Structure formats: structure tokens, C-alpha cells
Coordinates of C-alpha atoms in Angstrom, one line a residue:
X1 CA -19.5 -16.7 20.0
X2 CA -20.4 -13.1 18.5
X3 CA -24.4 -14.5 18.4
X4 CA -23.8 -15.6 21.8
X5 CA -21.9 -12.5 23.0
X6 CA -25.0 -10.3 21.2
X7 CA -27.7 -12.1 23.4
X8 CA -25.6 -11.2 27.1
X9 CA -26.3 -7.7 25.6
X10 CA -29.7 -8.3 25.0
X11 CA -30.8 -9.9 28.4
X12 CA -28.5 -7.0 30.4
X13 CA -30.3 -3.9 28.6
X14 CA -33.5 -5.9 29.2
X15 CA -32.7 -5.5 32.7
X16 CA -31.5 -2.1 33.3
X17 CA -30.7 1.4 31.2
X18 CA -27.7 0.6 29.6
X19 CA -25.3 3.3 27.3
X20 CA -22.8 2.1 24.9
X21 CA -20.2 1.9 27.1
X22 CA -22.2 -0.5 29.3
X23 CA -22.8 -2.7 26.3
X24 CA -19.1 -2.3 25.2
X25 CA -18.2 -3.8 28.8
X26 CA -20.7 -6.7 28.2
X27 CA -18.9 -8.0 25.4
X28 CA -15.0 -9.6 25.6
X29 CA -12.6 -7.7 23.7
X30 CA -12.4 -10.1 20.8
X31 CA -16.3 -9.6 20.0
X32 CA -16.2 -5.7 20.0
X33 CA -15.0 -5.7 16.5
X34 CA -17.5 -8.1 14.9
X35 CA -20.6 -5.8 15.8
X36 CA -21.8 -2.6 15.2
X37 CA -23.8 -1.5 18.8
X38 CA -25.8 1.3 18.3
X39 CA -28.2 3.5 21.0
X40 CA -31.2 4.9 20.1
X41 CA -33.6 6.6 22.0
X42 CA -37.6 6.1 21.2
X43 CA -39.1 9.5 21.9
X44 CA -42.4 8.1 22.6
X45 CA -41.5 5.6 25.5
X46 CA -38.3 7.4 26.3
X47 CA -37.0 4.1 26.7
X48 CA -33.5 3.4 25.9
X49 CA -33.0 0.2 23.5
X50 CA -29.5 -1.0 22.7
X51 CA -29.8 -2.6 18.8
X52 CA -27.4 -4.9 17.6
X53 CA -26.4 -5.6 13.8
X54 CA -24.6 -8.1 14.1
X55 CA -22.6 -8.7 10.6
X56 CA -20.3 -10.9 8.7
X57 CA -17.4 -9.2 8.9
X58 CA -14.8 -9.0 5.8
X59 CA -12.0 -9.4 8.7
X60 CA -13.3 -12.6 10.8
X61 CA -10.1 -14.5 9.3
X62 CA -8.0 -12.1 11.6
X63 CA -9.2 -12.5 15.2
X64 CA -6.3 -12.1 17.9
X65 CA -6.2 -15.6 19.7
X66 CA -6.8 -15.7 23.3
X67 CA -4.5 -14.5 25.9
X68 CA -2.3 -16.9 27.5
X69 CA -3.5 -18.4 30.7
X70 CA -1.6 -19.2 34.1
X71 CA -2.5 -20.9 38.0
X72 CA -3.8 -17.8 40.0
X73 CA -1.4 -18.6 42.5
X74 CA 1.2 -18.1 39.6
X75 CA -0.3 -14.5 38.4
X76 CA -1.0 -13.2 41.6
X77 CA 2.8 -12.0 43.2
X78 CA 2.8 -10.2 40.1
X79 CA -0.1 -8.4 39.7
X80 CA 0.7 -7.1 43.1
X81 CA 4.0 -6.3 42.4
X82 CA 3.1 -4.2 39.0
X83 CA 0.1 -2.3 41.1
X84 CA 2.6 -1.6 44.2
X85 CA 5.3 -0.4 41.0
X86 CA 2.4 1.5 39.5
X87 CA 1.3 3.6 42.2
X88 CA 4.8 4.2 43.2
X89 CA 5.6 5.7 39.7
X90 CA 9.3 6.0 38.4
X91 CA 10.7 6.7 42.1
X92 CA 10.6 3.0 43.5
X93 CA 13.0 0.3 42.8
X94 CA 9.6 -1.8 41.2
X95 CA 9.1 0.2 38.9
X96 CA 12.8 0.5 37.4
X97 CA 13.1 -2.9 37.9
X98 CA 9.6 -3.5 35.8
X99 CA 11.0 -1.1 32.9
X100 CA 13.9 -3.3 32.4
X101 CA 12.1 -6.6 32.5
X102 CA 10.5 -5.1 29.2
X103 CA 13.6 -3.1 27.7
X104 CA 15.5 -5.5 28.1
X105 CA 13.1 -9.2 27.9
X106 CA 15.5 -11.9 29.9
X107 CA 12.6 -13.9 31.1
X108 CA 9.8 -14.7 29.0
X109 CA 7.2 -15.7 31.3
X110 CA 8.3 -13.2 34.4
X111 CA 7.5 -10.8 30.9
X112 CA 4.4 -12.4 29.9
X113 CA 2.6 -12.0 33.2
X114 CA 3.8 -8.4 33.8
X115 CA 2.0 -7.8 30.2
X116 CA -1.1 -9.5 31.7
X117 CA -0.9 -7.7 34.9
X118 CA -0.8 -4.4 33.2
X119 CA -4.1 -4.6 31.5
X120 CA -5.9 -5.4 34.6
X121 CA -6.8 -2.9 37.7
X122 CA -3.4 -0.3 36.7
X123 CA -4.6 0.1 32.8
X124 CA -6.7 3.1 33.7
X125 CA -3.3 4.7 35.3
X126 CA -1.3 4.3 32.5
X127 CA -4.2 5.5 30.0
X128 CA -5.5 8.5 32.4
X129 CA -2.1 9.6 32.7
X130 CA 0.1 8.9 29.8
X131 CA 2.8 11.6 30.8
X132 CA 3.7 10.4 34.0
X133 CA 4.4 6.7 32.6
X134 CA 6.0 8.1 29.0
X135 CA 8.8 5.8 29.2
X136 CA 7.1 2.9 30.4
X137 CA 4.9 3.1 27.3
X138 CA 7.5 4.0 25.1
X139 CA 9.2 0.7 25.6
X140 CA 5.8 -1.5 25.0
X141 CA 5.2 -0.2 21.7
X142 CA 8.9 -0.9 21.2
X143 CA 9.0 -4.4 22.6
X144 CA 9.5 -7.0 20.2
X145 CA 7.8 -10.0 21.6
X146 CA 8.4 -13.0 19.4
X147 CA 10.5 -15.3 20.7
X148 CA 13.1 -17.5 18.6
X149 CA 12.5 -21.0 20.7
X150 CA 9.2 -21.9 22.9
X151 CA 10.1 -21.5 26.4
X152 CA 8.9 -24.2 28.9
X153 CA 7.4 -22.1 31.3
X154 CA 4.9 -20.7 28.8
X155 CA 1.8 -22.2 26.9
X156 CA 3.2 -21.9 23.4
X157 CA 5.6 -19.9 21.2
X158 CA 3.0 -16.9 20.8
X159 CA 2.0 -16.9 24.5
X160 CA 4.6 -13.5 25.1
X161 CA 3.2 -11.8 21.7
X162 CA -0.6 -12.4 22.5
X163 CA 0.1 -10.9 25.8
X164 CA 1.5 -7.8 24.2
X165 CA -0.7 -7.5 21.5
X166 CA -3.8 -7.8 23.7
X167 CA -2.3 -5.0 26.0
X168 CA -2.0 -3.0 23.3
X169 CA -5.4 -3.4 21.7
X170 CA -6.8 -2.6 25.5
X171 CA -4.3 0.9 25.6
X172 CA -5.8 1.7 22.0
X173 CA -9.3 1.1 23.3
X174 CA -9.3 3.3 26.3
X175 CA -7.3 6.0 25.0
X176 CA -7.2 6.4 21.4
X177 CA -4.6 8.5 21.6
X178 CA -2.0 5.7 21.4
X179 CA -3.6 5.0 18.5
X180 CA -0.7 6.3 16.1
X181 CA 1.9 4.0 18.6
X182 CA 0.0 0.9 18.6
X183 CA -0.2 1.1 14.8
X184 CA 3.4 2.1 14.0
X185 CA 4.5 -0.8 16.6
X186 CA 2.2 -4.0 14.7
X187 CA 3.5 -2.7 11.4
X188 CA 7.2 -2.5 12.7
X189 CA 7.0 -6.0 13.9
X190 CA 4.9 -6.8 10.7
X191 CA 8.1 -5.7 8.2
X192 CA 11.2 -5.8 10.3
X193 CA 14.0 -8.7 9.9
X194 CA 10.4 -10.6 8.8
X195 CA 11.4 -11.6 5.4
X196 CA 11.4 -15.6 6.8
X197 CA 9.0 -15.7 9.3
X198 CA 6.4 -18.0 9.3
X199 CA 3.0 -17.4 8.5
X200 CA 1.2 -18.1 12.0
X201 CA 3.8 -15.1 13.2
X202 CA 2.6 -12.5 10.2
X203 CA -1.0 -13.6 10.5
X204 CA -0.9 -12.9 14.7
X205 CA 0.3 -9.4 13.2
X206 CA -2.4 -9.1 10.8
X207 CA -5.0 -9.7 13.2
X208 CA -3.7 -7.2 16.3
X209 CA -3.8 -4.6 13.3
X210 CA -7.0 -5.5 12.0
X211 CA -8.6 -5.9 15.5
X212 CA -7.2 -2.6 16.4
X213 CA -9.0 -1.2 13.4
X214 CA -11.8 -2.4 14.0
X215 CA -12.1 -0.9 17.8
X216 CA -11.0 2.3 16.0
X217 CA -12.6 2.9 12.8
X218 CA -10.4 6.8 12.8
X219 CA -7.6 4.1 11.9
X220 CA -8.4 3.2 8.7
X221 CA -7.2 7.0 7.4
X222 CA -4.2 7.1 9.7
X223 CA -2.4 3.9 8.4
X224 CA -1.8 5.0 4.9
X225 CA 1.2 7.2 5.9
X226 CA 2.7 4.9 8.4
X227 CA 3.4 2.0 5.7
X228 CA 3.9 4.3 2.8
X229 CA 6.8 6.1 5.1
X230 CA 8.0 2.7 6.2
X231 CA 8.6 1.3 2.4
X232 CA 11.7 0.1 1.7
X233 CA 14.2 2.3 -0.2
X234 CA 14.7 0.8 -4.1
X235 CA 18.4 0.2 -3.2
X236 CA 17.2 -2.3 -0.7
X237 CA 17.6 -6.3 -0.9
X238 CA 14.3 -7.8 -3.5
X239 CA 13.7 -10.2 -1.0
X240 CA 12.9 -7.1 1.0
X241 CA 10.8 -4.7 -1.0
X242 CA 8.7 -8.2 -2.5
X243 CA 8.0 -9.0 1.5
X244 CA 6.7 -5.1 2.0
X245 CA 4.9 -5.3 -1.4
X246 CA 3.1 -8.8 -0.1
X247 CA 2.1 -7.2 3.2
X248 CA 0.9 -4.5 1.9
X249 CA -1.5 -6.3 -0.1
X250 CA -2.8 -8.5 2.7
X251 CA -3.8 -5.4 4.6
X252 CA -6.3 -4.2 2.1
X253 CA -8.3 -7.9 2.8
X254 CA -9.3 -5.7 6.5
X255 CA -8.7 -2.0 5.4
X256 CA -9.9 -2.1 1.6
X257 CA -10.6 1.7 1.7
X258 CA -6.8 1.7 1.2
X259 CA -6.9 0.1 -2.2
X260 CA -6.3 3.2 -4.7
X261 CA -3.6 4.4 -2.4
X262 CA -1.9 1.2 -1.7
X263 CA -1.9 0.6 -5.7
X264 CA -0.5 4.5 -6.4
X265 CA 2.1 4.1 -3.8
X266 CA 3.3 0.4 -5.5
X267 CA 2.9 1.9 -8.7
X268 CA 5.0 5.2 -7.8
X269 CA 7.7 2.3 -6.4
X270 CA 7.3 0.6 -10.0
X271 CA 8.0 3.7 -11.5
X272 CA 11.4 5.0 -9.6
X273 CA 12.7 1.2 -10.5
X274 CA 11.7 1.8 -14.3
X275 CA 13.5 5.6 -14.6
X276 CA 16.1 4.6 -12.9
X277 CA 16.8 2.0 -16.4
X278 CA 18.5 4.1 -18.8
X279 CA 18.2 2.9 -22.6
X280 CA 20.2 4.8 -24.5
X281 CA 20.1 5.8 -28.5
X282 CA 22.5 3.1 -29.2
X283 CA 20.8 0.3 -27.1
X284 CA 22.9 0.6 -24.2
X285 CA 21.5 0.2 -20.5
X286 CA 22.9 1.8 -17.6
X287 CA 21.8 2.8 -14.2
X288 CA 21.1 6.9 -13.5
X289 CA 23.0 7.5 -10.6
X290 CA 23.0 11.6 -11.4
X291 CA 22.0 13.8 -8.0
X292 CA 19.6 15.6 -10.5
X293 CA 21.5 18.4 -9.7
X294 CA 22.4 21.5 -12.1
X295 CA 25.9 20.6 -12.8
X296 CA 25.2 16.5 -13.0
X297 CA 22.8 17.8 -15.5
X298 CA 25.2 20.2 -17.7
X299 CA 28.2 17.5 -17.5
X300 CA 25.2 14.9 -18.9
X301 CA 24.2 17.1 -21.8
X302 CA 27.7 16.9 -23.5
X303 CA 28.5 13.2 -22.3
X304 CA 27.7 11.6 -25.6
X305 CA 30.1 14.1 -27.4
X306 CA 33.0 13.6 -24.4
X307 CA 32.6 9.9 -23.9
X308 CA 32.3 7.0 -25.4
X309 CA 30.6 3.8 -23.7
X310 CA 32.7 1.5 -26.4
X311 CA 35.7 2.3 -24.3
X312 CA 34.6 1.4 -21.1
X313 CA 37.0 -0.9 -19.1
X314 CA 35.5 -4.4 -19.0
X315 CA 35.3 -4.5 -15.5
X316 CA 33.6 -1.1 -15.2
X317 CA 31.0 -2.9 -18.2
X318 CA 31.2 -5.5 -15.8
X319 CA 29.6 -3.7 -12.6
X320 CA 27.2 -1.9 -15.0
X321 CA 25.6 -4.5 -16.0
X322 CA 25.3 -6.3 -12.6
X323 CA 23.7 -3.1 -11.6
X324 CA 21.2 -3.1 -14.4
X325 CA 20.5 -6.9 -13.9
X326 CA 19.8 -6.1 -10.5
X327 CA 17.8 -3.4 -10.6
X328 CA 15.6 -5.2 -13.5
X329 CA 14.9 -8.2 -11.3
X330 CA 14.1 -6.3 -8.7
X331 CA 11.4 -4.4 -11.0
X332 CA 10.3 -7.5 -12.3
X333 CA 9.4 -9.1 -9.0
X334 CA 7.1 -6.2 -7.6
X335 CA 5.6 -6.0 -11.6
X336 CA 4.7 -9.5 -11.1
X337 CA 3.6 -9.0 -7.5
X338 CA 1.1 -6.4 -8.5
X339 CA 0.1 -8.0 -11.6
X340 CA -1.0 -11.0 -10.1
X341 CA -2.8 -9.1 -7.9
X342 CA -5.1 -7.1 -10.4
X343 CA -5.6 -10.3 -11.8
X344 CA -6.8 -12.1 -8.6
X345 CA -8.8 -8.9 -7.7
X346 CA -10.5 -8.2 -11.4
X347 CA -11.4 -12.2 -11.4
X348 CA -13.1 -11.8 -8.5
X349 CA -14.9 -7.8 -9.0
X350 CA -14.2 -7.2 -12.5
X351 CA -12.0 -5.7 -14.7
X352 CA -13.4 -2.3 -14.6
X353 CA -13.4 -1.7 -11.3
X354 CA -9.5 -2.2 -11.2
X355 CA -9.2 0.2 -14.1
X356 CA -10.9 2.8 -12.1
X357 CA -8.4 3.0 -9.3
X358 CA -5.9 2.8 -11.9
X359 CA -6.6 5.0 -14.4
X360 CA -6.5 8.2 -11.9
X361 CA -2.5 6.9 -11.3
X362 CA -1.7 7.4 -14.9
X363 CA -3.0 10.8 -15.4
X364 CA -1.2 12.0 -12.4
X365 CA 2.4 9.4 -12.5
X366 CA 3.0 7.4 -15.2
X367 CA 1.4 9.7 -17.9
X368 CA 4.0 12.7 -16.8
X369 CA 7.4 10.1 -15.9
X370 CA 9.6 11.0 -18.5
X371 CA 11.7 7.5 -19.8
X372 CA 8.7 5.2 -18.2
X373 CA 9.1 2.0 -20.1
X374 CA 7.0 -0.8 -18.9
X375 CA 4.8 0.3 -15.8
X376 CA 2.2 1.8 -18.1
X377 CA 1.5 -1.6 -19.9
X378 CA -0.5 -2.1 -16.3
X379 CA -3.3 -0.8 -17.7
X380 CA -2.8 -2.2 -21.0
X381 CA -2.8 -6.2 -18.9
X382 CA -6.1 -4.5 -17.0
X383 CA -7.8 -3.6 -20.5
X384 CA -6.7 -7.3 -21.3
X385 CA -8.5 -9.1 -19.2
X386 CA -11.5 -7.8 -19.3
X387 CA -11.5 -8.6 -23.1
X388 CA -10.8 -12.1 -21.9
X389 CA -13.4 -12.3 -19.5
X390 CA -16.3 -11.0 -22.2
X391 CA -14.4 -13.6 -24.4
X392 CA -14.8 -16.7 -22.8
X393 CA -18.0 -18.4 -23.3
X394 CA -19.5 -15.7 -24.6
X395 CA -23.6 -15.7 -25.0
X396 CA -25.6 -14.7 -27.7
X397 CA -26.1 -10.5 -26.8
X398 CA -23.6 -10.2 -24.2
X399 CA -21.8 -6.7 -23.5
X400 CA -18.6 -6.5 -25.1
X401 CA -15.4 -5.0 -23.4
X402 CA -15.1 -1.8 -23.5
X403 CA -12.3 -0.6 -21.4
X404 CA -9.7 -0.3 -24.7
X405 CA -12.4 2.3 -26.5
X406 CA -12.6 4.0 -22.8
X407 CA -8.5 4.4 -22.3
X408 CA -8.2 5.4 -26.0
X409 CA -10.7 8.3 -25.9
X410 CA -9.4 8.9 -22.5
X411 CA -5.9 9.6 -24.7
X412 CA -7.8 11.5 -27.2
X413 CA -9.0 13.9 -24.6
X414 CA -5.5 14.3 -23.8
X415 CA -3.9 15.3 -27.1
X416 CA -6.7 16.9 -28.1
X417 CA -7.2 19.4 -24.7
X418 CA -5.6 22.5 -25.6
X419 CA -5.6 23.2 -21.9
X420 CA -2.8 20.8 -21.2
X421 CA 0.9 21.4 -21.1
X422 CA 2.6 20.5 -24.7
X423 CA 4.6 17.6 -23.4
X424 CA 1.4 15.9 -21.8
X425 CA -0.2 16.1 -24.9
X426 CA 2.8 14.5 -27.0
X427 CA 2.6 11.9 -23.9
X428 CA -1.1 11.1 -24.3
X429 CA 0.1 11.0 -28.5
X430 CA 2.7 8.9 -28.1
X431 CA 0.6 6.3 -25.7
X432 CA -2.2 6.3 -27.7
X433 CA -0.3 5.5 -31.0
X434 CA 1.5 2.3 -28.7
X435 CA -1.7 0.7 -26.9
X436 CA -3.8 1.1 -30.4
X437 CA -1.4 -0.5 -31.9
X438 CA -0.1 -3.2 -29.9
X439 CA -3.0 -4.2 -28.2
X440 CA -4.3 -7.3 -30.8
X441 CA -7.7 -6.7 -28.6
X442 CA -8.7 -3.6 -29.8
X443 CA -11.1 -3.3 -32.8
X444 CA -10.4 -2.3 -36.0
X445 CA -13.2 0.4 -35.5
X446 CA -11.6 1.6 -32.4
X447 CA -8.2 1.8 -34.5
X448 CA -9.7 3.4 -37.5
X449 CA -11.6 6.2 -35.0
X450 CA -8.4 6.8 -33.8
X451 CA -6.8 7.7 -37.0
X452 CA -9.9 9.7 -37.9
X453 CA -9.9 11.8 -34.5
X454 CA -5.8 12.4 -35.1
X455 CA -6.0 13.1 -38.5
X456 CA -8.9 15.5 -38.4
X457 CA -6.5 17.6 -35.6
X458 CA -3.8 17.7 -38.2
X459 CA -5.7 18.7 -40.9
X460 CA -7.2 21.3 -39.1
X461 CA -4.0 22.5 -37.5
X462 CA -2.3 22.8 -41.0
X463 CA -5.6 25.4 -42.4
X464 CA -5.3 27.6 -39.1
X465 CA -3.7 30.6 -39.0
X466 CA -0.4 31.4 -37.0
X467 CA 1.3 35.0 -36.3
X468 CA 5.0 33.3 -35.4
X469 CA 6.7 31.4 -38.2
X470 CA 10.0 29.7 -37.8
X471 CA 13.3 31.5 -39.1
X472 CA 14.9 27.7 -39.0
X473 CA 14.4 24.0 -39.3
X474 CA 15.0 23.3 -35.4
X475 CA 13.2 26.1 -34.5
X476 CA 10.2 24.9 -36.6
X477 CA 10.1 21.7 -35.0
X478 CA 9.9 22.9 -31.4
X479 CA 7.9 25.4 -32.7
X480 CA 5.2 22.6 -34.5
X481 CA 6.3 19.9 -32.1
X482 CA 2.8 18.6 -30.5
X483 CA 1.8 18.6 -34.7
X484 CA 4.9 15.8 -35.8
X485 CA 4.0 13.7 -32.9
X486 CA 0.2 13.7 -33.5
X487 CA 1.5 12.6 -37.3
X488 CA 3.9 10.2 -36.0
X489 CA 1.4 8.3 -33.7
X490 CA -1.0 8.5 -36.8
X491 CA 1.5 6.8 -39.2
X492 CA 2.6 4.5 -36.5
X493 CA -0.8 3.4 -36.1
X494 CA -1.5 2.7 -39.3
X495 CA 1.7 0.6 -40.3
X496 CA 0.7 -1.9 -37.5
X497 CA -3.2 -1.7 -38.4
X498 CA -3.7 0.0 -41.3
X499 CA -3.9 -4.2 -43.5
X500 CA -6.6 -4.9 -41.0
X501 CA -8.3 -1.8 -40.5

């Protein structure tokens, strides 16, 4: 169809001077997408050519089916009626009666053909003059059109949501300024009471959204906000936030320019799961409900003193621990969601690419979380596999991985950069000393450079010169804090590697 649809082009700017929106017109609205249709203008003939590149398209899996079709004897009453309620405007019993046929959908097919009508001959008066018809718009991008039983009056269960969605991809086209309303409305319907709907249902979403995209290539840089502001609050049901994670993730198969930020924002989600986990000193695990307010934070610094959790009441142990249990599984799921998809995507373009849209989210997230205790060994699974994939039937002179020495002199930068604030640097120690240690895939070399690099600092910390001395013990070690941990992580690193190494 699309080489088909590319030769009408051909044989109508053969016969007369054509622009793009003449070509656009040639084409159905379904072929649009699939083609880039570009005008130049030869200077020497001043002849203008239309060419065509005609591409594969990542997106040809999401293609809107067609729109429903009905008798003409059927569709004409109401085409008539929606022109006569159209040019009467808001004053004229059609046109209330036309706004609560779609507020308020009783009868699907009367709906359906209303939806047709309206991208025929009165589009142009609802896109030329959006103000006059506000409230008539605003209640298409709200419909819902998805019905729960096939009617018998229509073709098919879809029939009602192909209608609106290919109204809505024609509103988008000739005005993109309902660009922002046609995109919030698809990815409403796409994550709304959705959790069991079937897959022909998401993937009609899919492909309005992706279609819509493609007609306005602006979109791809105005989508971001509307699903990161739509994400589901942490207190909300798994089945929920796993749906909006999966989503989320089938999006980037049409808009793949979103992949850093869609990974950040599931990351950052990770994240407020995993500090929201309290370990305490003693090994026990609570939820932190505190408002992070001053007081919460004053009444917390003497609770260990003031309270004991040994004499909780069992049922108050009892709720705790549900809470916990609940808030873990719900951290696991989305962990496994995104895991599986670095693994799908690094099997498919590498490891390293991964790690490069990764690595920017721990310098600026997990690196500065405080009480982060599993979202960082992401990029420890990323450095992983790509030791696994240089593993496997390895040749004679093949490149070795090299992600682990990357991240760990990515570390060392960090501790080492006298520029960065105190507790970043104990951070970047602290990692460093973990992924050197129990990663089984980095080298002995890489371990014992580590140890080197560390130990050098130390050294020549201890033969500098300081003006300010401590007067105490406590005082000394906030004073020489950055120095202990650099130690620490040194020591640590060489009890788990120092046999080998």
C-alpha cells in the first residue's frame, strides 16, 4: 500500500505543480506516517519535483485499522444533521442534542456515525475555530470509546474506538494545536481501569499514539511529561504501577528518543520504593512514613533512646510487616520489569549502549539517595552481561568487557575529585569498595588498581599538611571522615579479593 500510495504521488506531480500539502492530500491518512515527502526546487529548470523516501518504518506494527464502514443511505441523515448542528453552533437544539450523544454515549452506532460525520465537510469548522466549539472538543478528547459488549448494529467491538481515534488523528493533523489533547486523551485511555484489558484494545491505543506521532514529529518531546505526570503514586495497587511500567516500555518501540528518560523516570520510581524500606542497626525493617518535616525529624533523632521496637504490640508488628512485605513486592515487580528489559534491549544492541543511558542516572539519583539498597545493582546486572556476552563462545583475539574497569574508574573519579561535596565522595567510596568486591567478573587487575588508586590517596593524605586539628575523637572523625571511608572501602576490598588478587 505505502509503494502503491507513493506512485499516485508520482503520476499527480507528473501532471501538475504540486506543494506538500497537495501530496499530503494524495495520500490516505494511514500512509502519511510511513513516508517522508519532501519539495525541492531545481534552480536550473525551476521545476518543482515532489521526492519520496519511502522507508521501513520502526512503527509499521502500529497502523490504526480502518474506519468502520456503513450503507450511504445509513450515514447520510447524519451527516446532515451534524453539518445543520455545526453551522448552527451551541444555540440550536442539534447541537445540544449532538453534545450529549458524546457526554453521555447511550447509542453506539447513532455515536459512531456522528464521529465519522465530524471528520468530513465540518472538520475545518471545528479546527479553524476551536473557541467557538470548546466544549464540544472538550468532551471528544474525554470520550471513552470502548465498549464492554459488541453491539449489533456495528461492524465489530472496535468500530466506536476507530471512529474516535481516526477523528482525532484528523483534529491533530489540521491543527496541531490539539496536539497536547489528543495525546493526553490516547494515554488516558491507554492506563485508566486498563489493568485487564486485552491486547487488541492496548495495541488500537498504541497505534493512534504512534500514528499521531508520526503526523507530528513536535510530539515526540511533548509526551515525556504527560506519562511521567500520569505515573502512578507508590501507594498505589502493584498490579497498577507493573501495567504503567509495561506501557511505558512499549512506547519507546515508536518514540525510542524517550529511552534515557523513560529509564530515569522508572529508575527514580525504583528508588522512592527502595528509601521508603528502612533497615535499621538491629535488622529491623519498617516503612518511613515521616512528612520529612523539622519536628518528624527531631522526634526521630531521639527515637532509638525513647523507644524500643522489642515492645511493640504484636498486632502493630503485625501491620508493619504487611506494610514492608507489600512495599517490597511491589519494588520487586518493577526491578524485574526493568531488568528484563535491559536484558532484552542489551541482547539485541549491546551492553554498552544500556550502560550509557544508565550511567548518567547514577551520577545524578542513585549515587546521591541516601539509604539506596538494591536499585544501584542495575548497573552492576548491566556490567554483567556484557561480561557474559564477551564470554560465550569466545574467539581467539576477541575484545574483552570492559564496562566493570569503565564504572570503577568512573568511582575513582568520584572519590578522588576534590571538587565534589564530602558525602558524594564517601558515596562513590563506598560503591566502589561493594561492586569491586562483589562482582566475581571483575579482574584481579582491576581489583588490585583499585587498591592501588585508594591507597595512594591515603598515603598522600596522611604526609599533607593541615592548619585545623581535632580537640576530640568525634570531632576528628567528621573532621577526617572522607579519609576512614576511603580506608574502609580499601580494607573491605581486600578481605573479599585480596586471596585472589
Amino acid at each position: 500500500p505505502v509503494v502503491a500510495s507513493a506512485e499516485r504521488v508520482v503520476q499527480h506531480a507528473k501532471r501538475t505543480p504540486v506543494s506538500v500539502l497537495d501530496a499530503t492530500q494524495a495520500l490516505s491518512i494511514d500512509t502519511v506516517p510511513d513516508m517522508t515527502i519532501c519539495l525541492r526546487k531545481d534552480r536550473t529548470t525551476m521545476e518543482n519535483t515532489v521526492a519520496i523516501d519511502v522507508t521501513a518504518s520502526k512503527a509499521n506494527q502500529f497502523t490504526v485499522p480502518p474506519c468502520p464502514q456503513f450503507e450511504r443511505q445509513e450515514l447520510q441523515p447524519v451527516e446532515t444533521f451534524v453539518v445543520n448542528a455545526i453551522a448552527a453552533k451551541d444555540s440550536s437544539k442539534e447541537y445540544r442534542v449532538m453534545l450529549d450523544s458524546i457526554r453521555k454515549p447511550k447509542d453506539p452506532p447513532t455515536l459512531c456515525k456522528v464521529l465519522l460525520a465530524l471528520r468530513g465537510n465540518t472538520l475545518h469548522q471545528l479546527t479553524g475555530n476551536p473557541k467557538s466549539h470548546a466544549q464540544l472538543l472538550h468532551w471528544l478528547f474525554r470520550l471513552d470509546p470502548f465498549l464492554n459488549e459488541k453491539h449489533d448494529k456495528l461492524p465489530d467491538l472496535y468500530s466506536l474506538a476507530d471512529a474516535h481515534f481516526h477523528l482525532l488523528l484528523a483534529l491533530v493533523s489540521a491543527n496541531t494545536v490539539f496536539l497536547q489533547s489528543g495525546m493526553t486523551a490516547l494515554w488516558r485511555l491507554l492506563t485508566t481501569n486498563a489493568q485487564e484489558a486485552p491486547a487488541e484494545r492496548t495495541g488500537r491505543i498504541h497505534a493512534a499514539l504512534a500514528t499521531m506521532l508520526r503526523l507530528v514529529p513536535k510530539g515526540n518531546s511533548e509526551l515525556f511529561p504527560i506519562i511521567a505526570s500520569s505515573f502512578p503514586f507508590r501507594t498505589r495497587p502493584k498490579q497498577e504501577l507493573e501495567w504503567y511500567s509495561r506501557q511505558c516500555l512499549t512506547a519507546l518501540q515508536y518514540v525510542p528518543t524517550l529511552h534515557a528518560q523513560m529509564l530515569e523516570m522508572l529508575l527514580d520510581k525504583c528508588l522512592e520504593m527502595d528509601v521508603e524500606i528502612k533497615i535499621g542497626n538491629g535488622g529491623q525493617v519498617s516503612i518511613d512514613e515521616s512528612n520529612h518535616s523539622l519536628d518528624n525529624a527531631e522526634e526521630e533523632m531521639f527515637e532509638l533512646e525513647l523507644h524500643n521496637d522489642t515492645t511493640r504490640k504484636p498486632m502493630e508488628q503485625d501491620k508493619v510487616e504487611e506494610k514492608v512485605d507489600e512495599m517490597a513486592d511491589k519494588l520487586d515487580s518493577l526491578m524485574t520489569i526493568l531488568l528484563e528489559h535491559i536484558q532484552a534491549h542489551s541482547a539485541k544492541h549491546g551492553a554498552h549502549s544500556m550502560y550509557r543511558m544508565v550511567s548518567p542516572v547514577f551520577d545524578s539519583s542513585i549515587l546521591t539517595t541516601h539509604r539506596s539498597k538494591f536499585v544501584q545493582f542495575v548497573i552492576l546486572f548491566i556490567c554483567g552481561l556484557e561480561h557474559n556476552q564477551f564470554s560465550e563462545n569466545k574467539p581467539p583475539h576477541a575484545p574483552v568487557a570492559q564496562l566493570d574497569r569503565e564504572f570503577a574508574a568512573k568511582l575513582i573519579d568520584i572519590v578522588l575529585d576534590p571538587y565534589r561535596a564530602t558525602v558524594t565522595r564517601q558515596s562513590g567510596a563506598c560503591y566502589l569498595a561493594s561492586f569491586i568486591s562483589r562482582a566475581k567478573f571483575v579482574s584481579p587487575e582491576t581489583s588490585c588498581e583499585t587498591i592501588s588508586a585508594l591507597l595512594k590517596w591515603a598515603e598522600a593524605y596522611m604526609q599533607s599538611d593541615y592548619s585545623t586539628r581535632a580537640s576530640d575523637l568525634r570531632e576528628q572523625c567528621d573532621l577526617h571522615s572522607l579519609f576512614y571511608t576511603v580506608c574502609q572501602a580499601a580494607f573491605y576490598i581486600i578481605c573479599f579479593r585480596g586471596a585472589e588478587s
